[in-house]
Coordinates of C-alpha atoms in Angstrom, one line a residue:
Chain A
X1 CA 0.0 0.0 0.0
X2 CA 2.7 2.4 1.1
X3 CA 4.8 1.5 -1.8
X4 CA 2.1 2.0 -4.4
X5 CA 1.3 5.4 -3.0
X6 CA 5.0 6.4 -3.4
X7 CA 4.9 5.1 -6.9
X8 CA 1.8 7.1 -7.7
X9 CA 3.3 10.2 -6.1
X10 CA 6.4 9.7 -8.2
X11 CA 4.4 9.7 -11.4
X12 CA 2.4 12.7 -10.5
X13 CA 5.4 14.7 -9.5
X14 CA 7.1 13.8 -12.8
X15 CA 3.9 14.7 -14.8
X16 CA 3.7 18.1 -13.1
X17 CA 7.4 18.6 -13.6
X18 CA 7.1 17.8 -17.3
X19 CA 4.3 20.2 -17.9
X20 CA 6.2 22.8 -16.1
X21 CA 9.3 22.3 -18.3
X22 CA 7.2 21.9 -21.5
X23 CA 6.3 25.6 -21.3
X24 CA 9.9 26.4 -21.5
X25 CA 10.5 24.0 -24.3
X26 CA 7.5 25.3 -26.3
X27 CA 8.6 28.9 -26.0
X28 CA 12.1 27.9 -27.1
X29 CA 10.8 25.9 -30.0
X30 CA 8.6 28.7 -31.2
X31 CA 11.4 31.2 -31.0
X32 CA 13.7 28.7 -32.8
X33 CA 11.1 28.3 -35.6
X34 CA 10.7 32.1 -35.8
X35 CA 14.4 32.6 -36.1
X36 CA 14.8 29.9 -38.6
X37 CA 12.1 31.3 -40.9
X38 CA 12.7 35.0 -40.2
X39 CA 16.5 35.3 -40.0
X40 CA 17.1 34.8 -43.8
X41 CA 15.4 38.2 -44.2
X42 CA 18.6 39.9 -43.0
X43 CA 20.5 38.4 -45.9
X44 CA 17.8 39.0 -48.5
X45 CA 16.6 42.5 -47.6
X46 CA 19.3 45.2 -47.1
X47 CA 19.1 47.2 -43.9
X48 CA 18.3 50.5 -45.7
X49 CA 15.2 48.8 -47.1
X50 CA 14.3 47.1 -43.8
X51 CA 14.4 50.3 -41.9
X52 CA 12.8 52.5 -44.5
X53 CA 9.3 54.0 -44.1
X54 CA 7.5 52.3 -47.0
X55 CA 5.8 48.9 -46.6
X56 CA 4.7 47.7 -50.0
X57 CA 5.6 44.0 -50.3
X58 CA 4.5 43.5 -53.9
X59 CA 7.1 46.0 -55.0
X60 CA 9.8 44.5 -52.7
X61 CA 9.5 47.4 -50.3
X62 CA 9.9 46.0 -46.8
X63 CA 10.1 49.0 -44.4
X64 CA 9.0 47.8 -41.0
X65 CA 9.1 51.1 -39.2
X66 CA 5.5 52.0 -40.1
X67 CA 4.3 48.7 -38.7
X68 CA 6.3 48.9 -35.5
X69 CA 5.1 52.5 -34.8
X70 CA 1.6 51.5 -35.8
X71 CA 1.6 48.7 -33.2
X72 CA 3.1 50.9 -30.6
X73 CA 0.6 53.8 -31.1
X74 CA -2.4 51.5 -30.9
X75 CA -1.0 49.6 -27.9
X76 CA -0.1 52.8 -26.0
X77 CA -3.5 54.3 -26.7
X78 CA -5.2 51.1 -25.5
X79 CA -3.2 51.1 -22.3
X80 CA -4.0 54.8 -21.6
X81 CA -7.6 53.8 -21.7
X82 CA -7.4 50.3 -20.1
X83 CA -5.1 51.1 -17.2
X84 CA -7.3 53.6 -15.3
X85 CA -10.5 51.8 -16.3
X86 CA -9.1 48.4 -15.4
X87 CA -7.6 49.4 -12.0
X88 CA -10.5 51.5 -11.2
X89 CA -13.0 48.7 -11.9
X90 CA -10.9 46.3 -9.9
X91 CA -10.7 48.7 -6.9
X92 CA -14.5 49.3 -7.1
X93 CA -15.3 45.6 -7.2
X94 CA -12.9 44.5 -4.5
X95 CA -13.1 47.5 -2.1
X96 CA -16.2 49.6 -2.6
X97 CA -19.0 47.6 -4.2
X98 CA -21.6 46.0 -1.9
X99 CA -21.7 42.3 -1.9
X100 CA -24.6 41.9 -4.4
X101 CA -23.1 44.3 -6.8
X102 CA -19.9 42.4 -6.7
X103 CA -21.7 39.2 -7.5
X104 CA -23.1 40.8 -10.6
X105 CA -20.1 42.7 -11.8
X106 CA -17.5 40.0 -11.6
X107 CA -19.1 37.5 -13.9
X108 CA -20.1 40.4 -16.3
X109 CA -16.5 41.5 -16.6
X110 CA -15.4 37.9 -17.2
X111 CA -18.1 37.6 -19.9
X112 CA -16.7 40.6 -21.6
X113 CA -13.3 38.9 -21.5
X114 CA -14.7 35.9 -23.3
X115 CA -16.3 38.0 -26.1
X116 CA -14.7 37.0 -29.4
X117 CA -12.6 39.8 -30.8
X118 CA -14.3 39.4 -34.2
X119 CA -17.5 40.5 -32.7
X120 CA -15.9 43.5 -31.2
X121 CA -14.3 44.3 -34.5
X122 CA -17.6 44.1 -36.3
X123 CA -19.2 46.4 -33.7
X124 CA -16.2 48.7 -34.2
X125 CA -16.8 48.9 -38.0
X126 CA -20.5 49.4 -37.8
X127 CA -20.9 51.6 -34.7
X128 CA -17.7 52.9 -33.2
X129 CA -15.9 54.1 -36.3
X130 CA -18.8 56.0 -37.9
X131 CA -19.5 57.6 -34.5
X132 CA -15.9 58.7 -34.0
X133 CA -15.7 60.1 -37.5
X134 CA -18.7 62.4 -36.9
X135 CA -18.0 63.1 -33.2
X136 CA -14.3 64.0 -33.7
X137 CA -14.8 65.3 -37.2
X138 CA -12.1 63.0 -38.7
X139 CA -11.8 62.2 -42.4
X140 CA -12.4 58.5 -41.6
X141 CA -13.3 56.6 -38.4
X142 CA -10.9 53.7 -39.2
X143 CA -8.0 55.1 -37.1
X144 CA -5.5 54.0 -34.5
X145 CA -7.7 55.6 -31.8
X146 CA -10.7 53.3 -32.8
X147 CA -8.3 50.4 -32.5
X148 CA -7.1 51.7 -29.1
X149 CA -10.7 52.0 -27.8
X150 CA -11.6 48.5 -28.7
X151 CA -8.3 47.0 -27.6
X152 CA -8.8 48.9 -24.3
X153 CA -12.1 47.1 -24.0
X154 CA -10.4 43.8 -24.7
X155 CA -7.6 44.4 -22.2
X156 CA -9.8 45.7 -19.3
X157 CA -11.2 42.2 -18.3
X158 CA -7.7 40.8 -18.1
X159 CA -6.5 43.7 -16.0
X160 CA -9.6 43.7 -13.8
X161 CA -9.5 40.0 -12.9
X162 CA -5.8 39.9 -12.1
X163 CA -5.7 43.2 -10.2
X164 CA -8.8 42.2 -8.3
X165 CA -7.1 39.0 -7.1
X166 CA -4.1 41.0 -6.0
X167 CA -6.3 43.4 -4.1
X168 CA -8.2 40.5 -2.5
X169 CA -4.9 39.1 -1.4
X170 CA -4.1 42.2 0.7
X171 CA -4.6 41.1 4.4
X172 CA -7.6 42.5 6.0
X173 CA -5.5 43.6 9.0
X174 CA -3.8 46.3 6.7
X175 CA -7.1 48.0 6.1
X176 CA -8.2 47.6 9.7
X177 CA -5.0 49.2 10.8
X178 CA -5.5 52.1 8.5
X179 CA -9.1 52.6 9.6
X180 CA -8.0 52.4 13.2
X181 CA -5.6 55.3 12.6
X182 CA -8.6 57.3 11.3
X183 CA -7.9 57.0 7.6
X184 CA -10.9 57.5 5.3
X185 CA -11.9 54.7 2.9
X186 CA -10.3 56.6 0.0
X187 CA -7.0 57.1 2.0
X188 CA -7.0 53.5 2.9
X189 CA -7.4 52.4 -0.8
X190 CA -4.9 55.0 -2.2
X191 CA -2.2 54.8 0.6
X192 CA -2.5 51.2 1.8
X193 CA -4.4 48.7 -0.2
X194 CA -3.2 49.7 -3.7
X195 CA 0.5 50.0 -2.8
X196 CA 0.3 46.7 -1.0
X197 CA -1.1 45.1 -4.2
X198 CA 1.3 47.0 -6.4
X199 CA 3.1 44.0 -7.9
X200 CA -0.1 42.2 -8.7
X201 CA -1.5 45.3 -10.3
X202 CA 1.6 45.7 -12.4
X203 CA 1.4 42.1 -13.5
X204 CA -2.2 42.8 -14.5
X205 CA -1.2 45.8 -16.6
X206 CA 1.6 43.8 -18.3
X207 CA -0.8 41.0 -19.2
X208 CA -3.1 43.7 -20.6
X209 CA -0.3 45.1 -22.7
X210 CA 0.5 41.6 -24.0
X211 CA -3.1 41.1 -24.8
X212 CA -3.3 44.4 -26.7
X213 CA -0.1 44.1 -28.6
X214 CA -0.8 40.6 -29.9
X215 CA -4.5 41.2 -30.8
X216 CA -5.1 40.8 -34.5
X217 CA -8.7 40.5 -35.6
X218 CA -10.2 43.7 -34.1
X219 CA -7.1 45.7 -35.1
X220 CA -7.2 44.6 -38.6
X221 CA -10.9 45.4 -39.0
X222 CA -10.9 48.9 -37.5
X223 CA -7.5 50.6 -37.9
X224 CA -7.6 51.0 -41.7
X225 CA -4.3 49.1 -42.3
X226 CA -2.6 52.1 -44.0
X227 CA 1.2 51.7 -43.6
X228 CA 1.9 55.3 -42.5
X229 CA 4.8 56.1 -40.2
X230 CA 3.0 56.9 -37.0
X231 CA 5.2 59.4 -35.3
X232 CA 3.3 62.6 -35.6
X233 CA 1.0 64.0 -32.9
X234 CA -2.1 63.3 -35.0
X235 CA -1.1 59.7 -35.7
X236 CA -3.5 58.5 -33.0
X237 CA -6.4 59.8 -35.1
X238 CA -5.1 58.6 -38.4
X239 CA -5.2 55.1 -40.0
X240 CA -2.2 52.9 -39.1
X241 CA -1.1 49.4 -39.9
X242 CA 0.0 47.1 -37.1
X243 CA 2.5 44.2 -37.2
X244 CA -0.2 41.6 -36.3
X245 CA -2.6 42.8 -38.9
X246 CA 0.1 42.7 -41.5
X247 CA 1.0 39.1 -40.7
X248 CA -2.6 38.1 -40.7
X249 CA -3.6 39.9 -43.9
X250 CA -0.6 38.8 -46.0
X251 CA 0.1 35.3 -44.6
X252 CA -2.2 33.5 -47.0
X253 CA -0.7 35.2 -50.1
X254 CA 2.9 34.5 -49.8
X255 CA 4.7 31.6 -51.5
X256 CA 6.6 29.4 -49.1
X257 CA 10.2 30.5 -48.8
X258 CA 9.9 33.8 -50.6
X259 CA 11.5 37.0 -49.4
X260 CA 8.0 38.2 -48.4
X261 CA 7.4 35.0 -46.4
X262 CA 10.7 35.4 -44.5
X263 CA 9.8 39.0 -43.9
X264 CA 6.5 38.1 -42.3
X265 CA 8.3 35.7 -39.9
X266 CA 10.8 38.5 -39.2
X267 CA 7.9 40.7 -38.2
X268 CA 6.7 37.8 -35.9
X269 CA 10.2 37.7 -34.4
X270 CA 10.2 41.4 -33.8
X271 CA 6.8 41.1 -32.1
X272 CA 8.1 38.2 -30.0
X273 CA 11.1 40.2 -28.9
X274 CA 8.9 43.2 -28.0
X275 CA 6.6 41.0 -25.8
X276 CA 9.7 39.4 -24.2
X277 CA 11.1 42.9 -23.4
X278 CA 7.8 44.0 -21.9
X279 CA 7.7 40.8 -19.8
X280 CA 11.3 41.1 -18.6
X281 CA 10.8 44.8 -17.6
X282 CA 7.6 43.8 -15.8
X283 CA 9.0 40.9 -13.9
X284 CA 12.2 42.9 -12.9
X285 CA 10.0 45.7 -11.6
X286 CA 7.7 43.3 -9.7
X287 CA 10.7 41.4 -8.4
X288 CA 12.4 44.5 -7.1
X289 CA 9.2 45.7 -5.5
X290 CA 8.8 42.3 -3.7
X291 CA 12.3 42.4 -2.4
X292 CA 11.8 45.8 -1.0
X293 CA 8.5 44.8 0.7
X294 CA 10.3 41.8 2.2
X295 CA 13.0 43.9 3.6
X296 CA 10.6 46.2 5.3
X297 CA 8.6 43.4 6.7
X298 CA 11.6 41.5 8.1
Chain B
X1 CA -1.9 30.5 -36.2
X2 CA -5.4 29.7 -35.0
X3 CA -6.2 33.4 -35.3
X4 CA -4.8 33.5 -38.8
X5 CA -7.1 30.7 -39.7
X6 CA -10.1 32.2 -38.1
X7 CA -9.4 35.5 -39.8
X8 CA -9.0 33.8 -43.1
X9 CA -12.4 32.2 -42.7
X10 CA -14.0 35.6 -42.1
X11 CA -12.2 38.1 -44.1
X12 CA -12.3 36.2 -47.3
X13 CA -15.8 34.9 -46.9
X14 CA -14.6 31.4 -47.4
X15 CA -17.6 29.5 -48.4
X16 CA -17.4 25.9 -48.9
X17 CA -20.2 24.8 -51.1
X18 CA -22.4 22.2 -49.6
X19 CA -23.3 19.6 -52.0
X20 CA -27.0 19.8 -52.8
X21 CA -27.1 16.2 -53.7
X22 CA -27.2 14.8 -50.2
X23 CA -29.5 12.1 -51.5
X24 CA -26.6 10.4 -53.1
X25 CA -25.6 7.2 -51.5
X26 CA -22.6 7.4 -49.3
X27 CA -21.4 4.1 -50.6
X28 CA -20.8 5.7 -54.0
X29 CA -17.0 5.6 -54.2
X30 CA -16.8 7.2 -57.6
X31 CA -17.4 10.7 -56.3
X32 CA -15.1 13.1 -58.0
X33 CA -13.7 16.1 -56.0
X34 CA -12.7 19.4 -57.4
X35 CA -10.9 21.8 -55.3
X36 CA -11.3 25.5 -56.4
X37 CA -9.6 28.3 -54.5
X38 CA -8.6 31.9 -55.1
X39 CA -9.9 35.3 -56.0
X40 CA -12.5 36.8 -53.7
X41 CA -13.9 38.6 -56.8
X42 CA -14.7 35.3 -58.4
X43 CA -15.7 33.3 -55.3
X44 CA -19.5 34.0 -55.4
X45 CA -19.5 33.2 -59.1
X46 CA -17.5 30.0 -58.7
X47 CA -19.9 29.1 -55.9
X48 CA -23.0 29.6 -58.0
X49 CA -21.4 27.6 -60.8
X50 CA -20.5 24.8 -58.4
X51 CA -24.0 24.6 -57.0
X52 CA -25.7 24.5 -60.4
X53 CA -23.2 22.0 -61.7
X54 CA -23.5 19.7 -58.7
X55 CA -27.3 19.7 -59.1
X56 CA -26.8 18.3 -62.6
X57 CA -23.8 16.0 -62.0
X58 CA -24.4 14.3 -58.6
X59 CA -21.1 12.4 -58.9
X60 CA -19.0 15.6 -58.8
X61 CA -18.3 17.6 -55.6
X62 CA -16.8 21.0 -55.9
X63 CA -15.4 22.8 -52.9
X64 CA -15.0 26.6 -53.5
X65 CA -12.9 28.8 -51.2
X66 CA -11.7 32.4 -51.5
X67 CA -8.7 34.1 -49.9
X68 CA -7.5 36.2 -52.8
X69 CA -5.9 35.6 -56.2
X70 CA -2.4 35.3 -54.6
X71 CA -3.7 32.7 -52.2
X72 CA -5.2 30.7 -55.0
X73 CA -2.2 30.8 -57.2
X74 CA 0.1 29.9 -54.2
X75 CA -2.1 26.9 -53.6
X76 CA -1.8 25.9 -57.3
X77 CA 2.0 26.2 -57.1
X78 CA 2.0 24.1 -54.0
X79 CA -0.3 21.6 -55.8
X80 CA -3.1 21.6 -53.3
X81 CA -5.9 22.7 -55.6
X82 CA -7.3 21.6 -58.9
X83 CA -8.4 25.0 -60.1
X84 CA -7.1 28.4 -59.0
X85 CA -9.4 31.4 -59.6
X86 CA -7.6 34.6 -60.4
X87 CA -8.7 38.1 -61.1
X88 CA -5.4 39.0 -62.6
X89 CA -3.0 37.2 -65.0
X90 CA -0.5 35.0 -63.4
X91 CA 2.9 36.7 -62.9
X92 CA 6.1 35.5 -64.5
X93 CA 7.7 34.8 -61.2
X94 CA 4.7 32.8 -60.1
X95 CA 5.0 30.7 -63.3
X96 CA 8.7 30.2 -62.5
X97 CA 7.8 29.1 -59.0
X98 CA 5.2 26.8 -60.3
X99 CA 7.5 25.2 -62.8
X100 CA 10.2 24.8 -60.1
X101 CA 7.5 22.7 -58.3
X102 CA 6.7 20.7 -61.3
X103 CA 3.4 22.5 -61.9
X104 CA 2.5 24.0 -65.3
X105 CA -0.2 26.6 -65.0
X106 CA -2.7 26.8 -67.9
X107 CA -4.9 29.8 -68.3
X108 CA -8.7 29.9 -69.0
X109 CA -10.6 33.1 -69.4
X110 CA -13.9 32.4 -67.7
X111 CA -15.6 35.8 -67.5
X112 CA -15.0 39.5 -67.6
X113 CA -15.3 42.1 -64.9
X114 CA -15.6 45.8 -64.7
X115 CA -14.0 47.5 -61.7
X116 CA -16.5 50.1 -60.5
X117 CA -15.1 53.2 -58.7
X118 CA -17.6 53.9 -55.9
X119 CA -18.3 56.9 -53.7
X120 CA -20.9 57.8 -51.1
X121 CA -24.3 58.9 -52.6
X122 CA -23.9 62.3 -50.8
X123 CA -20.8 63.0 -52.8
X124 CA -21.6 65.4 -55.7
X125 CA -18.7 64.2 -57.8
X126 CA -19.9 61.7 -60.5
X127 CA -17.3 61.9 -63.2
X128 CA -13.5 61.4 -63.1
X129 CA -10.8 60.9 -65.7
X130 CA -8.3 58.1 -65.4
X131 CA -5.6 60.7 -64.8
X132 CA -7.6 62.2 -61.9
X133 CA -8.1 58.8 -60.4
X134 CA -4.4 58.1 -60.6
X135 CA -3.7 61.4 -58.9
X136 CA -6.2 60.7 -56.2
X137 CA -4.8 57.3 -55.4
X138 CA -1.1 58.3 -55.6
X139 CA -1.7 61.2 -53.3
X140 CA -1.4 64.2 -55.6
X141 CA -5.1 65.2 -55.2
X142 CA -6.1 65.2 -51.5
X143 CA -9.4 67.2 -51.5
X144 CA -12.7 66.6 -53.3
X145 CA -12.9 70.3 -54.3
X146 CA -9.9 69.7 -56.7
X147 CA -12.1 67.4 -58.8
X148 CA -15.3 69.5 -58.5
X149 CA -16.7 68.3 -55.2
X150 CA -17.1 69.8 -51.8
X151 CA -14.3 70.9 -49.6
X152 CA -13.6 67.6 -47.9
X153 CA -10.5 65.4 -47.5
X154 CA -10.4 62.4 -49.7
X155 CA -10.2 59.0 -47.9
X156 CA -8.7 56.4 -50.3
X157 CA -9.8 52.8 -49.9
X158 CA -8.2 49.9 -51.5
X159 CA -8.1 46.1 -51.3
X160 CA -5.1 44.4 -49.6
X161 CA -2.0 43.8 -51.7
X162 CA -2.8 40.1 -52.1
X163 CA -5.9 41.0 -54.1
X164 CA -5.8 40.7 -57.8
X165 CA -8.1 43.7 -58.0
X166 CA -5.4 45.7 -56.2
X167 CA -2.7 44.8 -58.6
X168 CA -5.0 45.4 -61.6
X169 CA -6.0 48.8 -60.3
X170 CA -2.3 49.7 -59.6
X171 CA -1.3 48.8 -63.2
X172 CA -4.3 50.1 -65.1
X173 CA -5.3 53.1 -63.1
X174 CA -2.4 54.4 -61.0
X175 CA 0.2 53.7 -63.7
X176 CA -2.2 54.2 -66.6
X177 CA -1.1 50.9 -68.1
X178 CA 2.5 52.1 -68.4
X179 CA 4.7 49.3 -67.2
X180 CA 7.8 51.7 -66.7
X181 CA 5.7 53.9 -64.4
X182 CA 6.7 53.3 -60.7
X183 CA 3.8 55.2 -59.2
X184 CA 2.6 53.7 -55.9
X185 CA -0.5 54.0 -53.8
X186 CA -0.2 56.9 -51.4
X187 CA 0.9 55.4 -48.0
X188 CA -2.3 56.7 -46.3
X189 CA -4.5 54.5 -48.5
X190 CA -6.6 52.3 -46.3
X191 CA -6.0 48.7 -47.2
X192 CA -9.2 46.8 -46.3
X193 CA -9.2 43.1 -46.1
X194 CA -12.4 42.5 -48.0
X195 CA -14.8 43.9 -50.7
X196 CA -17.4 44.1 -48.0
X197 CA -15.1 46.3 -45.8
X198 CA -14.8 48.8 -48.7
X199 CA -18.6 48.9 -49.2
X200 CA -19.3 49.4 -45.5
X201 CA -16.9 52.3 -45.3
X202 CA -18.1 54.0 -48.5
X203 CA -21.7 53.6 -47.4
X204 CA -20.9 55.4 -44.1
X205 CA -18.3 57.9 -45.1
X206 CA -18.9 60.8 -47.5
X207 CA -15.1 61.4 -47.8
X208 CA -14.4 57.9 -49.1
X209 CA -13.6 56.6 -52.5
X210 CA -13.1 52.9 -53.2
X211 CA -13.2 50.3 -56.0
X212 CA -14.8 46.9 -56.3
X213 CA -15.9 44.4 -58.9
X214 CA -19.1 45.5 -60.6
X215 CA -21.0 42.5 -59.3
X216 CA -20.3 43.5 -55.7
X217 CA -21.6 47.1 -55.9
X218 CA -24.9 47.5 -54.1
X219 CA -27.6 49.9 -55.4
X220 CA -27.3 52.4 -52.6
X221 CA -23.7 53.4 -53.6
X222 CA -22.8 55.7 -56.4
X223 CA -20.6 54.6 -59.3
X224 CA -18.3 57.1 -60.9
X225 CA -18.3 57.5 -64.7
X226 CA -14.8 57.3 -66.0
X227 CA -13.2 58.9 -69.1
X228 CA -10.0 57.6 -70.6
X229 CA -8.6 61.1 -71.1
X230 CA -9.7 64.7 -70.5
X231 CA -12.4 65.6 -73.0
X232 CA -13.3 62.0 -73.6
X233 CA -16.7 60.5 -73.0
X234 CA -17.5 59.6 -69.4
X235 CA -18.7 56.0 -69.2
X236 CA -20.5 54.1 -66.4
X237 CA -19.5 50.5 -65.9
X238 CA -22.1 48.0 -67.3
X239 CA -22.2 44.8 -69.3
X240 CA -22.6 46.6 -72.7
X241 CA -19.9 49.2 -71.9
X242 CA -17.4 46.4 -71.0
X243 CA -18.2 44.4 -74.1
X244 CA -17.8 47.3 -76.5
X245 CA -14.6 48.2 -74.6
X246 CA -15.7 51.8 -73.9
X247 CA -15.4 51.4 -70.1
X248 CA -11.7 51.6 -69.4
X249 CA -11.3 49.6 -66.2
X250 CA -12.3 46.2 -67.2
X251 CA -10.4 42.9 -67.1
X252 CA -10.6 39.3 -67.8
X253 CA -11.2 36.8 -65.0
X254 CA -9.2 33.6 -65.1
X255 CA -9.0 30.1 -63.8
X256 CA -5.7 28.2 -63.8
X257 CA -5.1 24.5 -63.9
X258 CA -2.0 22.4 -63.7
X259 CA -1.5 21.4 -67.3
X260 CA -4.4 21.1 -69.8
X261 CA -7.3 19.9 -67.8
X262 CA -8.5 16.3 -68.3
X263 CA -11.4 14.2 -67.2
X264 CA -14.0 15.7 -65.0
X265 CA -12.1 18.9 -64.4
X266 CA -12.1 19.4 -68.2
X267 CA -15.9 18.7 -68.3
X268 CA -16.4 21.3 -65.6
X269 CA -14.3 24.0 -67.3
X270 CA -16.1 23.3 -70.6
X271 CA -19.4 23.6 -68.9
X272 CA -18.3 26.9 -67.4
X273 CA -17.7 28.3 -70.9
X274 CA -21.1 27.1 -72.1
X275 CA -24.3 29.1 -72.4
X276 CA -25.9 28.0 -69.1
X277 CA -22.9 28.9 -67.0
X278 CA -22.3 32.2 -68.8
X279 CA -25.9 33.2 -68.1
X280 CA -25.1 32.9 -64.4
X281 CA -22.1 35.2 -65.0
X282 CA -24.5 37.9 -66.2
X283 CA -26.9 37.3 -63.4
X284 CA -24.2 38.0 -60.8
X285 CA -23.2 41.3 -62.4
X286 CA -20.1 40.1 -64.3
X287 CA -19.7 40.1 -68.1
X288 CA -20.0 36.9 -70.1
X289 CA -17.1 35.9 -72.3
X290 CA -19.3 35.6 -75.4

């Protein structure tokens, strides 16, 4: 009996270990594949072309700067919208809302998170973009801002659920301590609860950024896909073309092994590196914050 | 990758034709399959053909998918389809790629199509010359008042670069048929992934100008009459004006096969060029080949 239990435990431990390692293996394999298919680009397209401002693959113009700036503009816009909204909603749900309201809001937000992005994109084309064109008096409603708005909507549920968990994990004694010192509810939230949940909230925002930068469908439908270099002040309210939308729109067209094909993988590689950088920055920030908190508590 | 697949399904309105002959016994092993993929311009036509043909020939099943001309030809090169539909002629480098793979593309003209230039009905502009169109799309003309309209910015809409219509428009309109011309679409041209996307935006936006196959233009949008040169006659796209060659932006539509077709694929292509199938061409707003 004892022995069979050990045996089972051994198998289960190994299984869990394997699934843990498999994540590393998968990421490594994906990256390896991206490099294998994308790296030949550097030999085929000269750097002046690669870092030019014109993306027009059927004439062998492979400037990726418009695509990178396009992705950044849309993502930054989305974060400016999703960050306050997401954290605000999380604070409301976890700290302020009465119990019954919480019971309604939580599943609603999760439902929003499960909404297929195609549906949001369709709503964006039919409702949001015409509304923004008239409301902001733009030449067209298919702009980076429309993309940001919808992407913000997509990122909010992710941010809310992770940030809310982090707020929930703050010990009740912290809040009671603050109240005992005469702090108002607002002071407690702003000075005690939120700082204590800082690392979790940061993780939430980083996950939101990851969600926003990798989103394809909605972005392709509502941003207009015009490969303009998005570095002017008005770029947020002009059409842009993102990296993800470019890969999605052109993937089906390219012949296997052509320059254009390698180029699309190169864009994928760039996207992967950007996500990696975001994650490294995030975890180093979170890690540092944790160490500091541990120092103070010890 | 999953996303790419999903997107493909949606943006190119992939429609797999369901066989209407479900009464056919499943034990029938002599069913012949034809795989037809390519141009979004042709996909509805190909689908209508496939349905009619399958109703007559219950032993043939035809699956029709869109995705764009480039997609169809790429599939032909990779030898995964029997017939590739194309709204432009196959390029030399595509022929080379095909031959390198042991595929020998053979061309069949199966219908003709006019490219209609469309604007919002609220736009007072109703006539343009080819030169004006070229200047609009290359970014030299940026306001409707320069071509006799209101003082509004011009929003240029185009199909994605994998569309045969895009390439045709670039060569015929932007470059006015001059192959040495290196004019490009203005970078702020919106590249929309589907014909439907262009129609939705033109319907909503009085600043927009777009182009689409004649068969796709709904009645509530305004088509622009085009003149080949200044002082020439302005012509609206229609079946008669394409056939008498007076409408300048019209093209042939193609299907490509690997080598001369044989057997049931040949039967199908012969039927497509026959009277019954060409009647369907006219019904869908395209122009019959004879």
